[in-house]
Amino acid sequence: SIEHQYQHARLLPGRKSAAADHHGGDAEEGLMNERRGLNTSISMTDDLLEQASATRDMLASQRRILTEAKSKLSGLEGILPGIGNVIGKISDKKNREQVVLSFTVACCLFFTIWYKFL
């Protein structure tokens, strides 16, 4: 119908009229454009899959390195039994410092807001 053709022409403004589609060259050019678009999409998909594969390989390598480091630390702890206590004390001190720093920042923010608005 005319209304359908009008809506179709409005949705696809770059497209030629239906009468021009009957010529062989226009249809062939449209198919070539579609093929170029598909080839571009396939190329982009291939690139994305290559990036995903490289990322997966990198993550596997990092996991292997971390596993090796963990096994070395476990072996070191087996050789020197007191090292676990030292690491625990270091972690406790670090946590305590983080709590004190967080409390200090929170107090500064509170007093700044209190002074600014009250």
Short mmCIF file of C-alpha atoms in Angstrom, two decimals:
data_model
loop_
_atom_site.label_atom_id
_atom_site.label_comp_id
_atom_site.label_asym_id
_atom_site.label_seq_id
_atom_site.Cartn_x
_atom_site.Cartn_y
_atom_site.Cartn_z
CA SER A 1 0.00 0.00 0.00
CA ILE A 2 1.06 3.62 -0.34
CA GLU A 3 1.13 4.14 3.42
CA HIS A 4 3.44 1.14 3.83
CA GLN A 5 5.79 2.42 1.10
CA TYR A 6 5.81 5.87 2.70
CA GLN A 7 6.74 4.41 6.12
CA HIS A 8 9.38 2.24 4.50
CA ALA A 9 10.90 5.23 2.70
CA ARG A 10 10.89 7.22 5.95
CA LEU A 11 12.65 4.46 7.87
CA LEU A 12 15.26 3.92 5.18
CA PRO A 13 15.95 7.39 3.74
CA GLY A 14 19.19 6.42 1.98
CA ARG A 15 17.50 3.68 0.01
CA LYS A 16 16.33 4.21 -3.57
CA SER A 17 12.74 3.70 -4.63
CA ALA A 18 11.25 0.31 -5.37
CA ALA A 19 11.31 0.98 -9.11
CA ALA A 20 15.08 1.42 -9.03
CA ASP A 21 15.45 -1.95 -7.29
CA HIS A 22 14.24 -3.72 -10.43
CA HIS A 23 17.43 -2.82 -12.26
CA GLY A 24 20.09 -5.52 -11.88
CA GLY A 25 22.96 -3.18 -10.95
CA ASP A 26 21.22 -1.63 -7.96
CA ALA A 27 20.26 -5.00 -6.52
CA GLU A 28 23.78 -6.31 -7.07
CA GLU A 29 25.27 -3.24 -5.42
CA GLY A 30 22.95 -3.69 -2.46
CA LEU A 31 24.08 -7.29 -2.10
CA MET A 32 27.73 -6.22 -2.29
CA ASN A 33 27.14 -3.60 0.41
CA GLU A 34 25.51 -6.24 2.56
CA ARG A 35 28.45 -8.59 1.98
CA ARG A 36 30.93 -5.86 2.97
CA GLY A 37 28.93 -5.25 6.13
CA LEU A 38 28.91 -8.94 6.99
CA ASN A 39 32.64 -9.25 6.33
CA THR A 40 33.28 -6.28 8.61
CA SER A 41 31.14 -7.84 11.34
CA ILE A 42 32.94 -11.16 11.01
CA SER A 43 36.32 -9.42 11.15
CA MET A 44 35.32 -7.53 14.30
CA THR A 45 34.06 -10.76 15.87
CA ASP A 46 37.35 -12.50 15.07
CA ASP A 47 39.29 -9.65 16.66
CA LEU A 48 37.13 -9.83 19.76
CA LEU A 49 37.62 -13.60 20.03
CA GLU A 50 41.39 -13.16 19.69
CA GLN A 51 41.37 -10.60 22.51
CA ALA A 52 39.29 -12.91 24.69
CA SER A 53 41.68 -15.79 24.03
CA ALA A 54 44.71 -13.63 24.87
CA THR A 55 43.01 -12.49 28.09
CA ARG A 56 42.22 -16.08 29.04
CA ASP A 57 45.85 -17.11 28.42
CA MET A 58 47.12 -14.19 30.49
CA LEU A 59 44.79 -15.05 33.38
CA ALA A 60 45.87 -18.70 33.26
CA SER A 61 49.50 -17.58 33.40
CA GLN A 62 48.82 -15.33 36.39
CA ARG A 63 46.99 -18.15 38.16
CA ARG A 64 49.98 -20.44 37.59
CA ILE A 65 52.39 -17.80 38.97
CA LEU A 66 50.22 -17.21 42.05
CA THR A 67 49.89 -20.94 42.67
CA GLU A 68 53.66 -21.32 42.51
CA ALA A 69 54.13 -18.40 44.91
CA LYS A 70 51.62 -19.88 47.34
CA SER A 71 53.37 -23.25 47.27
CA LYS A 72 56.75 -21.56 47.90
CA LEU A 73 55.32 -19.63 50.85
CA SER A 74 53.80 -22.82 52.24
CA GLY A 75 57.18 -24.50 51.91
CA LEU A 76 58.87 -21.55 53.63
CA GLU A 77 56.37 -21.70 56.48
CA GLY A 78 57.09 -25.40 56.86
CA ILE A 79 60.82 -24.70 57.13
CA LEU A 80 60.43 -21.73 59.47
CA PRO A 81 57.38 -22.35 61.70
CA GLY A 82 57.54 -18.91 63.38
CA ILE A 83 57.12 -17.06 60.09
CA GLY A 84 53.34 -17.54 60.26
CA ASN A 85 53.22 -15.65 63.57
CA VAL A 86 55.32 -12.80 62.16
CA ILE A 87 53.07 -12.50 59.09
CA GLY A 88 50.01 -12.52 61.35
CA LYS A 89 51.42 -9.75 63.55
CA ILE A 90 52.24 -7.66 60.48
CA SER A 91 48.69 -8.12 59.18
CA ASP A 92 47.21 -7.18 62.57
CA LYS A 93 49.30 -4.02 62.76
CA LYS A 94 48.33 -3.07 59.20
CA ASN A 95 44.63 -3.58 60.00
CA ARG A 96 44.94 -1.50 63.17
CA GLU A 97 46.60 1.34 61.24
CA GLN A 98 43.82 1.24 58.63
CA VAL A 99 41.16 1.50 61.34
CA VAL A 100 42.90 4.47 62.97
CA LEU A 101 43.35 6.22 59.62
CA SER A 102 39.71 5.58 58.66
CA PHE A 103 38.51 6.95 62.01
CA THR A 104 40.67 10.06 61.60
CA VAL A 105 39.35 10.75 58.09
CA ALA A 106 35.75 10.20 59.24
CA CYS A 107 36.20 12.66 62.12
CA CYS A 108 37.73 15.27 59.82
CA LEU A 109 34.84 14.90 57.39
CA PHE A 110 32.29 15.09 60.17
CA PHE A 111 33.76 18.27 61.64
CA THR A 112 34.13 19.84 58.19
CA ILE A 113 30.47 19.17 57.37
CA TRP A 114 29.40 20.30 60.85
CA TYR A 115 31.37 23.56 60.53
CA LYS A 116 30.15 24.20 56.98
CA PHE A 117 26.43 23.62 57.52
CA LEU A 118 25.83 24.37 61.21
#
